[in-house]
CSV table of C-alpha atoms in Angstrom, one decimal:
chain,number,residue,atom,x,y,z
Q,142,MET,CA,170.3,33.6,176.1
Q,143,ALA,CA,167.9,31.5,178.1
Q,144,ALA,CA,167.1,34.4,180.4
Q,145,LEU,CA,166.3,36.7,177.4
Q,146,TRP,CA,164.0,34.0,175.9
Q,147,LEU,CA,162.2,33.7,179.3
Q,148,ILE,CA,161.6,37.5,179.3
Q,149,VAL,CA,160.3,37.5,175.8
Q,150,ARG,CA,157.9,34.6,176.6
Q,151,ILE,CA,156.6,36.5,179.7
Q,152,LEU,CA,156.1,39.7,177.6
Q,153,LEU,CA,154.2,37.6,175.0
Q,154,TRP,CA,151.9,36.1,177.6
Q,155,VAL,CA,151.2,39.6,179.1
Q,156,LEU,CA,150.3,40.9,175.6
Q,157,ALA,CA,148.1,37.9,175.0
Q,158,ILE,CA,146.3,38.4,178.3
Q,159,LEU,CA,145.8,42.1,177.6
Q,160,LEU,CA,144.5,41.4,174.1
Q,161,GLY,CA,142.0,38.9,175.5
Q,162,LEU,CA,140.8,41.3,178.1
Q,163,VAL,CA,140.2,44.0,175.4
Q,164,VAL,CA,138.3,41.4,173.3
Q,165,LEU,CA,136.1,40.5,176.2
Q,166,ALA,CA,135.5,44.1,177.0
Q,167,LEU,CA,134.2,44.7,173.5
Q,168,PHE,CA,131.6,42.0,174.0
Q,169,VAL,CA,130.5,43.1,177.5
Q,170,PRO,CA,127.0,44.6,177.4
Q,171,VAL,CA,126.6,48.2,178.4
Q,172,THR,CA,123.1,49.1,179.7
Q,173,ALA,CA,121.6,52.5,180.2
Q,174,GLU,CA,118.7,52.6,182.7
Q,175,LEU,CA,116.2,55.5,182.3
Q,176,GLN,CA,113.4,56.4,184.8
Q,177,ALA,CA,110.9,59.2,184.9
Q,178,ASP,CA,108.2,59.7,187.5
Q,179,GLU,CA,106.7,62.3,189.8
Q,180,LYS,CA,110.2,62.8,191.4
Q,181,GLY,CA,111.8,63.7,188.1
Q,182,PHE,CA,114.2,62.1,185.6
Q,183,ALA,CA,117.1,59.8,186.5
Q,184,ALA,CA,119.6,57.8,184.5
Q,185,TRP,CA,122.2,55.1,185.4
Q,186,LEU,CA,124.9,53.3,183.5
Q,187,ARG,CA,125.5,49.6,184.2
Q,188,VAL,CA,128.5,47.6,183.1
Q,189,LEU,CA,128.3,44.0,184.5
Q,190,PHE,CA,128.0,44.5,188.2
Q,191,VAL,CA,129.0,48.1,188.3
Q,192,ARG,CA,126.3,50.7,188.3
Q,193,VAL,CA,127.0,54.4,188.0
Q,194,ARG,CA,124.5,57.2,188.4
Q,195,LEU,CA,124.6,59.6,185.5
Q,196,TYR,CA,121.8,62.0,186.3
Q,197,PRO,CA,121.2,63.7,188.7
Q,198,ARG,CA,124.7,63.9,190.0
Q,199,PRO,CA,125.0,63.6,193.8
Q,200,PRO,CA,126.1,66.9,195.4
Q,201,LYS,CA,129.7,67.2,196.4
Q,202,LYS,CA,130.3,67.3,200.2
Q,203,GLU,CA,132.7,69.9,201.5
Q,204,ASN,CA,134.2,69.9,205.0
Q,205,LYS,CA,132.8,72.6,207.3
Q,206,PRO,CA,136.2,73.9,208.5
Q,207,ARG,CA,137.1,74.7,204.9
Q,208,ARG,CA,133.9,76.7,204.4
Q,209,GLU,CA,134.4,78.6,207.6
Q,210,LYS,CA,138.0,79.5,206.6
Q,211,ARG,CA,136.8,80.7,203.3
Q,212,LYS,CA,134.1,82.9,204.9
Q,213,LYS,CA,136.6,84.4,207.3
Q,214,ALA,CA,139.1,85.1,204.5
Q,215,LYS,CA,136.3,86.9,202.5
Q,216,SER,CA,135.0,88.9,205.5
Q,217,ALA,CA,138.5,90.2,206.7
Q,218,PRO,CA,139.3,93.4,204.8
Q,219,ALA,CA,142.6,93.6,203.1
Q,220,GLN,CA,144.8,96.3,204.6
Q,221,LYS,CA,147.0,98.1,202.1
Q,222,ALA,CA,150.2,99.9,203.2
Q,223,GLU,CA,150.2,103.6,202.3
Q,224,PRO,CA,153.3,104.6,200.3
Q,225,PRO,CA,155.6,107.1,202.0
Q,226,ALA,CA,155.4,110.8,200.8
Q,227,PRO,CA,158.2,111.7,198.5
Q,228,GLU,CA,160.8,114.1,200.0
Q,229,LYS,CA,161.4,117.4,198.3
Q,230,ALA,CA,165.0,118.0,197.1
Q,231,GLN,CA,166.7,121.2,198.2
Q,232,GLY,CA,166.5,124.0,195.6
Q,233,GLN,CA,163.7,122.3,193.6
Q,234,PRO,CA,161.1,124.8,192.5
Q,235,PRO,CA,157.5,124.3,193.7
Q,236,GLU,CA,155.1,122.5,191.4
Q,237,ASN,CA,152.8,125.5,191.0
Q,238,GLY,CA,155.6,128.1,190.9
Q,239,PRO,CA,156.7,130.0,187.8
Q,240,GLN,CA,158.5,127.9,185.2
Q,241,PRO,CA,161.9,129.0,183.8
Q,242,ALA,CA,161.7,130.7,180.4
Q,243,SER,CA,162.9,128.4,177.6
Q,244,ALA,CA,165.9,129.3,175.6
Q,245,ALA,CA,165.4,131.4,172.5
Q,246,PRO,CA,165.5,129.5,169.2
Q,247,ASP,CA,168.6,129.7,167.2
Q,248,LYS,CA,168.6,131.8,164.0
Q,249,GLY,CA,170.0,129.0,161.9
Q,250,GLU,CA,167.1,126.8,163.0
Q,251,VAL,CA,164.6,129.6,162.2
Q,252,GLY,CA,166.1,130.1,158.7
Q,253,ALA,CA,166.0,126.4,158.0
Q,254,LYS,CA,162.4,126.2,159.1
Q,255,GLY,CA,161.5,129.2,157.0
Q,256,GLU,CA,163.1,127.8,153.9
Q,257,SER,CA,161.3,124.5,154.3
Q,258,ALA,CA,158.0,126.3,154.8
Q,259,ALA,CA,158.6,128.6,151.8
Q,260,GLY,CA,159.8,125.8,149.6
Q,261,ALA,CA,157.6,123.5,147.5
Q,262,PRO,CA,155.0,121.5,149.4
Q,263,ALA,CA,155.9,117.9,150.0
Q,264,ARG,CA,154.2,115.4,147.7
Q,265,LYS,CA,151.5,113.2,149.1
Q,266,LYS,CA,152.1,109.5,149.1
Q,267,SER,CA,149.8,107.9,146.6
Q,268,ALA,CA,147.7,105.0,147.9
Q,269,PRO,CA,148.4,101.6,146.4
Q,270,GLU,CA,146.1,100.8,143.6
Q,271,ARG,CA,143.7,98.0,144.3
Q,272,PRO,CA,143.4,95.3,141.8
Q,273,LYS,CA,140.3,95.7,139.7
Q,274,ARG,CA,137.7,93.0,140.1
Q,275,THR,CA,136.4,91.5,136.9
Q,276,ALA,CA,132.7,91.2,136.5
Q,277,GLY,CA,132.7,87.4,136.6
Q,278,GLY,CA,135.8,86.7,138.7
Q,279,SER,CA,134.3,86.3,142.2
Q,280,GLY,CA,131.1,84.8,140.8
Q,281,ALA,CA,133.1,82.2,138.9
Q,282,SER,CA,135.1,81.2,142.0
Q,283,LEU,CA,131.9,80.9,144.1
Q,284,ALA,CA,130.3,78.8,141.3
Q,285,ASP,CA,133.3,76.5,141.3
Q,286,ARG,CA,133.3,76.1,145.1
Q,287,LEU,CA,129.6,75.5,145.5
Q,288,PRO,CA,129.3,72.1,143.9
Q,289,LYS,CA,132.3,70.8,145.9
Q,290,ASP,CA,130.9,72.1,149.2
Q,291,MET,CA,127.5,70.6,148.4
Q,292,ASP,CA,129.1,67.2,147.5
Q,293,ARG,CA,131.0,67.3,150.8
Q,294,ILE,CA,127.9,68.1,152.9
Q,295,ALA,CA,125.8,65.4,151.1
Q,296,ALA,CA,128.6,62.9,151.8
Q,297,LEU,CA,128.8,63.8,155.5
Q,298,VAL,CA,125.0,63.7,155.9
Q,299,SER,CA,124.8,60.3,154.3
Q,300,THR,CA,127.7,58.9,156.3
Q,301,ALA,CA,126.2,60.3,159.6
Q,302,GLY,CA,122.8,58.8,158.7
Q,303,GLY,CA,124.3,55.4,158.0
Q,304,ALA,CA,126.3,55.4,161.2
Q,305,VAL,CA,123.2,56.4,163.3
Q,306,ARG,CA,121.1,53.6,161.6
Q,307,ARG,CA,123.8,51.0,162.4
Q,308,LEU,CA,124.1,52.2,166.0
Q,309,LEU,CA,120.4,52.1,166.6
Q,310,ALA,CA,120.2,48.6,165.0
Q,311,GLY,CA,122.7,47.3,167.5
Q,312,LEU,CA,120.6,48.6,170.5
Q,313,THR,CA,117.9,46.7,172.4
Q,314,VAL,CA,115.2,48.4,174.4
Q,315,HIS,CA,113.8,46.1,177.1
Q,316,GLY,CA,112.3,46.2,180.6
Q,317,ILE,CA,109.7,48.8,179.5
Q,318,LYS,CA,107.3,49.7,182.3
Q,319,ALA,CA,104.9,52.5,181.7
Q,320,PHE,CA,101.8,53.7,183.7
Q,321,LEU,CA,99.8,56.4,181.9
Q,322,PRO,CA,96.6,57.6,183.6
Q,323,VAL,CA,94.2,59.5,181.4
Q,324,HIS,CA,91.7,62.0,182.8
Q,325,ARG,CA,89.1,64.2,181.1
Q,326,ASP,CA,86.2,66.3,182.3
Q,327,ASP,CA,83.6,63.6,181.8
Q,328,ALA,CA,83.5,59.8,181.5
Q,329,ALA,CA,82.8,59.7,177.8
Q,330,GLY,CA,85.8,62.0,177.1
Q,331,THR,CA,88.0,59.9,179.3
Q,332,ALA,CA,87.1,56.7,177.4
Q,333,LEU,CA,87.7,58.3,174.1
Q,334,ALA,CA,91.1,59.7,175.3
Q,335,VAL,CA,92.1,56.2,176.5
Q,336,GLY,CA,91.5,54.8,173.0
Q,337,GLY,CA,93.5,57.7,171.5
Q,338,VAL,CA,96.5,57.1,173.8
Q,339,TRP,CA,96.5,53.4,173.0
Q,340,ALA,CA,96.4,54.1,169.3
Q,341,ALA,CA,99.4,56.6,169.7
Q,342,VAL,CA,101.4,54.1,171.7
Q,343,GLY,CA,100.8,51.3,169.1
Q,344,ALA,CA,101.8,53.6,166.2
Q,345,SER,CA,104.9,54.9,168.0
Q,346,LEU,CA,106.1,51.3,168.8
Q,347,GLY,CA,105.5,50.3,165.2
Q,348,VAL,CA,107.7,53.2,163.9
Q,349,LEU,CA,110.4,52.6,166.5
Q,350,GLN,CA,110.7,48.9,165.7
Q,351,ASN,CA,111.9,49.8,162.3
Q,352,PHE,CA,115.1,51.3,163.9
Q,353,LEU,CA,115.4,49.5,167.3
Q,354,ARG,CA,114.9,46.1,168.7
Q,355,ILE,CA,112.1,46.5,171.2
Q,356,ARG,CA,111.0,43.8,173.5
Q,357,PRO,CA,107.5,43.9,174.8
Q,358,GLY,CA,107.1,45.3,178.3
Q,359,GLU,CA,104.3,46.4,180.7
Q,360,ILE,CA,102.4,49.4,179.3
Q,361,THR,CA,99.2,50.3,181.2
Q,362,VAL,CA,96.9,53.1,180.0
Q,363,GLN,CA,94.3,53.5,182.9
Q,364,PRO,CA,91.3,55.7,182.7
Q,365,ASP,CA,91.3,58.2,185.6
Q,366,TYR,CA,87.8,59.4,186.2
Q,367,THR,CA,88.6,61.2,189.5
Q,368,GLY,CA,91.9,62.8,188.5
Q,369,GLU,CA,93.7,61.4,191.5
Q,370,GLU,CA,96.0,59.0,189.5
Q,371,GLN,CA,97.7,61.6,187.3
Q,372,ARG,CA,100.5,62.1,189.8
Q,373,LYS,CA,101.4,58.4,189.6
Q,374,ALA,CA,102.4,58.5,185.9
Q,375,SER,CA,105.8,56.8,185.4
Q,376,PHE,CA,108.0,55.4,182.7
Q,377,SER,CA,111.2,53.3,182.8
Q,378,CYS,CA,113.2,51.3,180.4
Q,379,LYS,CA,116.6,49.8,179.7
Q,380,ILE,CA,118.8,50.3,176.6
Q,381,THR,CA,121.5,47.7,176.0
Q,382,GLY,CA,124.4,47.9,173.5
Q,383,TYR,CA,127.8,46.4,172.9
Q,384,LEU,CA,131.1,48.2,172.5
Q,385,PHE,CA,132.2,46.2,169.5
Q,386,ILE,CA,129.2,47.5,167.5
Q,387,MET,CA,130.2,51.1,168.4
Q,388,VAL,CA,133.8,50.4,167.4
Q,389,SER,CA,132.8,48.8,164.1
Q,390,VAL,CA,130.5,51.6,163.2
Q,391,GLY,CA,133.3,54.1,163.9
Q,392,ILE,CA,135.7,52.2,161.7
Q,393,TRP,CA,133.1,52.0,158.9
Q,394,ALA,CA,132.4,55.7,159.0
Q,395,PHE,CA,136.2,56.5,159.0
Q,396,ARG,CA,136.9,54.3,156.0
Q,397,ARG,CA,133.9,55.7,154.1
Q,398,LEU,CA,135.0,59.3,154.7
Q,399,LYS,CA,138.5,58.3,153.6
Q,400,GLU,CA,137.2,56.8,150.4
Q,401,GLN,CA,135.2,60.0,149.7
Q,402,LYS,CA,138.4,62.1,150.3
Q,403,ILE,CA,136.8,64.1,153.1
Q,404,LEU,CA,139.4,63.3,155.7
């Protein structure tokens, strides 16, 4: 009995440790790092001290001997064995020779066929009658289905919108670094364009702050009178979220769809 109690206690401790690790994992921050510059777009995913490259994926390396074996196998033609010619049996007539005359039909068969031909013609099978459609039958069923389908679609759209809003509210955008050179044909046009870009950046940040938490970063809009700085345009940011927010949003959406009798 004491050994059984010891095993139960060990199992309880193991379950408690696993539950604690799951709870800690839900509160671990998950960060997506985005970068765009003259080299292209790149993305990474960071969890604590582990950083994984999402895009572009590194090319897979293959061993050279395997490649050479594949090329040799493709270049070597496949040799098919020719089937042996069939032997002719003795006394078998040639293929193109005269065929033996078929036996004459029996008189009884001819009489039976004649009687059947002279007799009354066989009746044609009548096609099964299709059920007649009433004037308002199909229209009534469609009219009954349409409100239910529209209610389902409206419920799905509202649930999806609420889930997206809750997910975005749990994200934080930080570490923003942007360098935007502006070039026009003349100096006056360049100055006006710089003012327009600053206005667009301010308006965009104001709209995004209604859905996301955005920490101020380093945004530089530089007038480029010579056109040499356009290649140096770059943007980078970090988006951080927590797994427990994603799990809670998924549970909320599932319960709401259950209450609306969609699932």
